[in-house]
Coordinates of C-alpha atoms in Angstrom, one line a residue:
M278 CA -92.9 122.5 -128.1
A279 CA -95.0 119.4 -128.1
Q280 CA -92.4 117.7 -130.3
I281 CA -89.6 118.2 -127.8
K282 CA -88.3 114.8 -126.6
K283 CA -87.7 114.7 -122.8
I284 CA -85.3 112.1 -121.5
G285 CA -85.5 111.2 -117.8
M286 CA -82.1 110.4 -116.2
A287 CA -81.4 109.3 -112.7
V288 CA -78.6 111.3 -111.4
G289 CA -76.1 110.0 -108.8
T290 CA -75.5 112.8 -106.3
F291 CA -73.5 113.5 -103.2
S292 CA -73.5 116.0 -100.5
V293 CA -71.0 118.9 -100.4
A294 CA -69.9 121.3 -97.8
L295 CA -70.6 125.0 -98.7
G296 CA -69.0 128.0 -97.3
I297 CA -66.7 130.9 -97.9
G298 CA -64.5 133.1 -95.8
F299 CA -62.3 136.0 -96.5
I300 CA -60.2 138.5 -94.7
M301 CA -60.7 142.2 -95.1
Q302 CA -58.0 144.5 -94.0
N303 CA -58.4 148.2 -93.5
G304 CA -55.9 150.8 -92.5
D305 CA -56.2 154.2 -90.6
A306 CA -54.2 157.2 -91.7
L307 CA -53.0 160.0 -89.3
A308 CA -51.7 163.3 -90.5
S309 CA -50.5 166.6 -88.8
R310 CA -50.2 170.1 -90.2
F311 CA -47.7 172.6 -88.9
G312 CA -47.8 176.3 -89.7
G313 CA -46.2 179.6 -88.7
E314 CA -47.0 183.3 -89.0
D315 CA -44.5 185.9 -90.3
T316 CA -44.3 188.9 -88.0
D317 CA -43.5 192.2 -89.7
A318 CA -40.7 194.3 -88.3
P319 CA -41.9 197.2 -86.2
F320 CA -42.1 200.6 -88.0
V321 CA -41.5 203.8 -85.9
K322 CA -42.7 207.0 -87.5
N323 CA -40.4 210.0 -87.0
E324 CA -42.3 213.2 -86.6
T325 CA -39.2 215.4 -87.1
P326 CA -38.8 216.6 -90.7
I327 CA -35.8 215.0 -92.4
A328 CA -33.6 217.2 -94.6
V329 CA -32.7 215.5 -97.8
A330 CA -29.7 217.0 -99.6
Q331 CA -28.1 216.1 -102.9
A332 CA -24.7 214.7 -102.2
G333 CA -22.1 213.2 -104.4
L334 CA -20.4 210.1 -103.4
T335 CA -16.6 210.2 -103.4
A336 CA -14.5 207.1 -103.3
G337 CA -12.9 206.6 -100.0
T338 CA -15.1 209.2 -98.3
E339 CA -17.5 208.1 -95.5
Q340 CA -20.8 210.1 -95.0
H341 CA -21.2 210.4 -91.3
G342 CA -24.7 209.6 -90.2
A343 CA -25.8 208.6 -93.7
S344 CA -28.1 205.7 -94.4
P345 CA -29.6 204.2 -97.6
S346 CA -32.8 206.0 -98.7
L347 CA -36.2 204.4 -98.6
L348 CA -37.6 206.7 -101.2
T349 CA -36.8 205.1 -104.6
P350 CA -34.2 202.6 -105.8
D351 CA -32.9 205.2 -108.3
L352 CA -32.0 207.7 -105.6
A353 CA -30.4 205.2 -103.2
A354 CA -27.0 205.6 -104.9
N355 CA -26.7 209.4 -104.7
V356 CA -28.9 210.6 -101.9
A357 CA -27.9 210.9 -98.3
V358 CA -30.2 211.6 -95.3
V359 CA -28.8 214.1 -92.8
L360 CA -30.3 214.0 -89.4
P361 CA -29.9 216.7 -86.8
E362 CA -28.1 215.7 -83.7
A363 CA -31.2 215.7 -81.6
A364 CA -33.1 213.4 -83.9
R365 CA -30.4 210.7 -83.9
A366 CA -31.1 207.6 -82.0
P367 CA -28.5 206.9 -79.3
E368 CA -26.0 204.3 -80.2
T369 CA -26.6 201.0 -78.4
P370 CA -23.4 199.0 -77.7
P371 CA -23.6 195.5 -79.1
A372 CA -24.4 192.8 -76.6
P373 CA -21.4 190.7 -75.7
V374 CA -21.3 187.3 -77.5
Q375 CA -20.6 184.3 -75.3
L376 CA -19.6 181.1 -76.9
A377 CA -20.4 177.9 -75.0
S378 CA -17.8 175.2 -75.0
V379 CA -18.8 172.1 -76.9
D380 CA -17.5 168.6 -76.1
P381 CA -17.6 166.7 -79.4
E382 CA -17.6 163.4 -77.6
A383 CA -20.7 164.4 -75.6
L384 CA -22.8 164.7 -78.8
P385 CA -25.2 161.8 -79.6
E386 CA -24.5 159.9 -82.8
I387 CA -27.1 160.4 -85.6
D388 CA -28.0 157.2 -87.5
L389 CA -28.9 158.7 -90.9
P390 CA -30.0 155.4 -92.5
A391 CA -32.3 154.8 -89.6
L392 CA -33.8 158.3 -89.9
A393 CA -34.3 157.7 -93.7
A394 CA -36.1 154.4 -93.0
L395 CA -38.3 156.0 -90.4
D396 CA -39.3 158.7 -92.8
A397 CA -40.1 156.1 -95.5
A398 CA -42.2 154.2 -93.0
I399 CA -44.5 157.2 -92.2
P400 CA -47.6 156.8 -94.4
D401 CA -48.5 159.6 -96.7
A402 CA -51.8 161.0 -95.6
T403 CA -53.0 161.4 -99.2
E404 CA -52.2 157.9 -100.2
Q405 CA -53.8 156.4 -97.1
S406 CA -57.0 158.5 -97.7
A407 CA -57.2 157.3 -101.3
E408 CA -56.8 153.7 -100.1
I409 CA -59.6 154.0 -97.6
D410 CA -61.9 155.5 -100.1
C411 CA -61.4 152.5 -102.4
V412 CA -62.7 150.0 -99.9
P413 CA -66.0 148.5 -101.3
I414 CA -69.1 149.0 -99.1
M415 CA -72.2 146.9 -99.2
T416 CA -75.6 147.9 -97.8
G417 CA -78.8 146.0 -97.8
R418 CA -82.4 145.9 -96.7
L419 CA -85.2 143.4 -96.6
G420 CA -87.8 143.6 -99.5
P421 CA -91.0 141.8 -100.2
A422 CA -91.1 138.0 -100.3
A423 CA -88.0 137.7 -98.1
I424 CA -85.9 139.0 -101.0
L425 CA -82.9 141.2 -100.1
E426 CA -82.2 144.5 -101.9
V427 CA -78.4 144.9 -101.9
N428 CA -76.2 147.7 -103.1
V429 CA -72.5 147.4 -103.6
A430 CA -70.5 150.6 -103.9
A431 CA -66.9 150.1 -105.1
P432 CA -65.6 153.3 -106.7
C433 CA -62.2 151.8 -107.5
H434 CA -63.8 148.8 -109.3
T435 CA -65.8 150.4 -112.2
D436 CA -67.2 148.1 -114.9
T437 CA -65.8 145.1 -112.9
A438 CA -67.1 141.6 -112.4
F439 CA -67.3 140.3 -108.8
T440 CA -68.9 137.3 -107.0
I441 CA -71.8 137.3 -104.6
H442 CA -71.7 134.6 -101.9
H443 CA -74.7 133.8 -99.8
Q444 CA -75.2 130.6 -97.8
G445 CA -73.4 128.5 -100.4
M446 CA -75.1 130.2 -103.4
M447 CA -72.7 132.0 -105.8
F448 CA -73.3 134.2 -108.8
T449 CA -71.4 136.7 -110.9
A450 CA -72.4 140.4 -110.8
T451 CA -70.8 143.5 -112.3
T452 CA -70.5 147.2 -111.3
D453 CA -71.4 150.1 -113.5
K454 CA -69.2 152.9 -114.7
T455 CA -69.5 154.5 -111.2
G456 CA -68.6 151.3 -109.4
N457 CA -72.2 150.6 -108.1
S458 CA -74.3 147.5 -108.4
D459 CA -77.9 147.0 -107.3
L460 CA -78.9 143.4 -106.7
T461 CA -81.8 141.3 -105.5
V462 CA -80.9 138.2 -103.6
P463 CA -83.5 135.8 -102.2
A464 CA -82.6 135.2 -98.5
L465 CA -81.5 131.7 -97.7
A466 CA -81.2 132.1 -94.0
E467 CA -83.1 133.9 -91.2
T468 CA -79.9 135.9 -90.6
A469 CA -78.7 136.5 -94.1
V470 CA -75.0 137.2 -94.6
V471 CA -74.1 138.4 -98.1
I472 CA -70.5 138.8 -99.3
A473 CA -69.2 140.6 -102.4
A474 CA -65.8 139.4 -103.4
F475 CA -63.6 141.2 -105.9
E476 CA -60.2 140.0 -107.3
H477 CA -57.0 140.7 -105.2
G478 CA -58.9 140.3 -101.9
D479 CA -61.2 143.3 -102.0
G480 CA -64.7 142.7 -100.7
A481 CA -67.6 143.8 -98.6
V482 CA -70.2 142.1 -96.4
A483 CA -73.7 142.9 -95.2
T484 CA -75.9 141.1 -92.6
I485 CA -79.7 141.4 -92.8
A486 CA -82.3 139.9 -90.5
V487 CA -85.2 138.1 -92.2
P488 CA -88.0 137.5 -89.7
E489 CA -90.4 136.1 -92.2
F490 CA -87.9 133.6 -93.5
A491 CA -90.0 130.7 -92.2
N492 CA -92.9 131.5 -94.6
Y493 CA -91.0 130.2 -97.7
D494 CA -89.5 127.1 -99.3
R495 CA -86.5 127.9 -101.6
A496 CA -84.8 125.8 -104.2
V497 CA -81.5 126.9 -106.0
L498 CA -79.9 125.5 -109.1
Q499 CA -76.5 126.9 -109.9
W500 CA -73.8 126.3 -112.5
Q501 CA -71.0 128.0 -114.4
G502 CA -70.9 129.1 -118.1
D503 CA -73.5 128.6 -120.8
T504 CA -74.6 125.0 -120.1
A505 CA -78.3 125.5 -121.0
V506 CA -79.4 124.2 -117.6
M507 CA -82.6 125.5 -116.0
L508 CA -84.8 125.0 -112.9
S509 CA -88.4 124.1 -113.4
A510 CA -91.2 124.1 -110.9
Y511 CA -94.4 122.3 -112.0
E512 CA -97.1 123.6 -109.7
N513 CA -100.3 121.5 -109.1
G514 CA -99.7 119.1 -112.0
A515 CA -98.7 121.7 -114.6
N516 CA -97.5 120.6 -118.0
F517 CA -94.4 121.8 -119.8
E518 CA -94.8 125.6 -120.7
S519 CA -98.3 125.8 -119.2
D520 CA -99.2 128.7 -117.0
N521 CA -98.2 127.0 -113.8
H522 CA -94.9 125.8 -115.2
I523 CA -92.6 128.3 -113.5
F524 CA -89.2 128.6 -115.2
L525 CA -86.9 131.3 -116.8
E526 CA -89.3 132.2 -119.6
N527 CA -92.4 132.2 -117.2
P528 CA -90.9 133.3 -113.9
G529 CA -94.1 134.4 -112.1
S530 CA -93.8 137.5 -109.8
R531 CA -93.3 138.6 -106.3
A532 CA -96.9 139.7 -106.2
R533 CA -97.9 136.1 -106.9
V534 CA -95.8 135.0 -103.9
E535 CA -97.2 137.7 -101.6
S536 CA -100.8 136.9 -102.4
G537 CA -100.2 133.2 -101.8
E538 CA -101.1 132.3 -105.4
G539 CA -97.9 130.5 -106.3
G540 CA -94.2 130.6 -106.7
Y541 CA -91.6 132.9 -108.3
L542 CA -88.3 132.2 -110.0
L543 CA -85.4 134.7 -110.0
S544 CA -82.4 134.4 -112.2
L545 CA -79.1 135.7 -110.8
G546 CA -75.8 136.3 -112.5
D547 CA -74.6 138.4 -115.5
R548 CA -74.9 136.0 -118.5
N549 CA -72.9 138.5 -120.6
I550 CA -69.8 137.6 -118.7
E551 CA -67.8 134.6 -120.1
N552 CA -67.9 131.6 -117.7
A553 CA -70.1 133.5 -115.3
L554 CA -71.6 131.9 -112.2
I555 CA -75.3 131.6 -112.7
A556 CA -78.0 130.7 -110.2
E557 CA -81.8 130.3 -110.5
V558 CA -83.9 130.5 -107.3
Y559 CA -87.4 129.4 -106.9
T560 CA -89.5 130.8 -103.9
Y561 CA -92.7 129.2 -102.8
P562 CA -95.0 130.8 -100.1
T563 CA -95.5 127.6 -98.2
T564 CA -97.2 128.9 -95.1
M565 CA -99.3 131.5 -97.0
M566 CA -101.1 129.1 -99.3
T567 CA -104.8 128.9 -98.6
V568 CA -105.2 125.5 -100.3
G569 CA -103.1 122.3 -100.4
G570 CA -101.2 121.3 -103.5
N571 CA -97.9 120.0 -104.7
V572 CA -94.9 121.3 -106.6
T573 CA -92.6 119.1 -108.7
L574 CA -89.1 120.6 -108.7
V575 CA -86.7 119.4 -111.5
A576 CA -83.4 120.4 -113.1
E577 CA -83.6 120.3 -116.8
A578 CA -80.8 120.6 -119.4
E579 CA -81.3 121.3 -123.1
I580 CA -78.9 119.4 -125.4
T581 CA -77.3 122.0 -127.7
A582 CA -74.5 122.1 -130.2
D583 CA -72.3 123.8 -127.6
N584 CA -72.8 121.2 -124.8
C585 CA -73.5 118.0 -126.6
G586 CA -70.8 115.3 -125.7
H587 CA -69.3 117.6 -123.1
E588 CA -69.3 117.3 -119.3
L589 CA -72.0 119.1 -117.4
N590 CA -71.6 120.3 -113.8
A591 CA -74.4 121.8 -111.6
Q592 CA -75.4 122.0 -108.0
S593 CA -78.7 122.1 -106.2
I594 CA -79.5 123.7 -102.8
Q595 CA -82.9 123.3 -101.2
I596 CA -84.0 125.0 -98.0
D597 CA -87.3 124.5 -96.1
P598 CA -89.0 127.0 -93.8
T599 CA -87.3 125.4 -90.7
G600 CA -83.9 126.3 -92.2
D601 CA -82.9 122.7 -92.9
R602 CA -81.0 122.5 -96.1
S603 CA -79.5 119.9 -98.5
A604 CA -76.9 120.4 -101.3
L605 CA -76.2 118.0 -104.1
D606 CA -73.6 118.1 -106.9
L607 CA -74.2 116.8 -110.4
T608 CA -71.5 115.8 -112.8
M609 CA -72.4 114.0 -116.1
V610 CA -71.5 113.8 -119.8
M611 CA -74.2 115.1 -122.1
P612 CA -75.5 112.9 -124.9
D613 CA -74.0 113.0 -128.4
C614 CA -74.8 115.8 -130.8
D615 CA -77.4 113.8 -132.7
A616 CA -79.7 114.5 -129.7
V617 CA -79.5 118.3 -130.1
G618 CA -82.9 119.9 -129.3
D619 CA -83.9 117.3 -126.7
F620 CA -84.2 118.0 -123.0
L621 CA -82.8 116.0 -120.1
I622 CA -84.7 115.7 -116.9
L623 CA -82.1 115.5 -114.1
Q624 CA -83.9 113.5 -111.5
N625 CA -83.2 113.4 -107.7
M626 CA -81.8 116.9 -107.6
F627 CA -84.7 118.2 -105.5
Q628 CA -87.4 117.0 -103.2
D629 CA -91.0 117.8 -104.4
L630 CA -93.1 120.0 -102.2
T631 CA -96.3 118.4 -100.9
L632 CA -98.2 121.0 -98.9
A633 CA -100.9 118.7 -97.6
S634 CA -98.2 117.0 -95.5
R635 CA -97.2 120.2 -93.6

């Protein structure tokens, strides 16, 4: 890599406003169930033996006291039950039927179209329940080095890309076949608000307190697509690709940060998604360092066959332990393709960290 030509370029930058908002709507479903019980007709057992006699049915002849048999369907047509006079139930005269007079003009008019519209407006309990179950949910907790451990559960968005927003930082993530996604997000605020935004307005939000936020400096470089951009942190005068050159291929570790040894770079975004939003975040344990030092922060871009001669867009965000932040946009045209293989050093995107001055 010693043969790599590095070209320094001063970059004109300007401040940008960062933020995002979205509205989540949720609905409640109410349902009622109605039921009834069938009551069997009372059965009175007659202790008096019943004489069953074979009888022929003659057209036009009425069998006094006869009733259909309950024995078998085959005998119902030619068997009569003869009861002694003492066993017969007394005849009960039918109750008189009284008809109430009805005034047609007194009846209320029924608006059938209005009833149909009312019925259509009542939500179906099953559909409402399914809609509620589809609402994405985000949960999160604080991990080591002020890095958030976030889970997104979206059962109706399986194998789906979505965007994470946090304090102006954005990157593309994806759910798995069950609709879940586990993410690590460096906290960029003492009260960290993380938003997951899906297409068509679905989304979820989580808020996590970060009491140790003031222990760290953080620098973010973000872009979209495969632009061959990277964030580099040269700690204590490190050279390109030396041990203290922290970048994507030598990111350091959380343990390095927790022990106060040096910084850690975390790459965010699914690079397998076309035109994905990508972010690289460098964390430095400013208040935990036992000795002074300095860190040079630069944005670098490799000139490739895909980006040569094309416009490059990127953005930097830098946050110090007090919560002060700065954001700069970069727009430039990459050199011609005869410079493929060289690197550009995009100056003025970040402020260097000088620990002796703190």
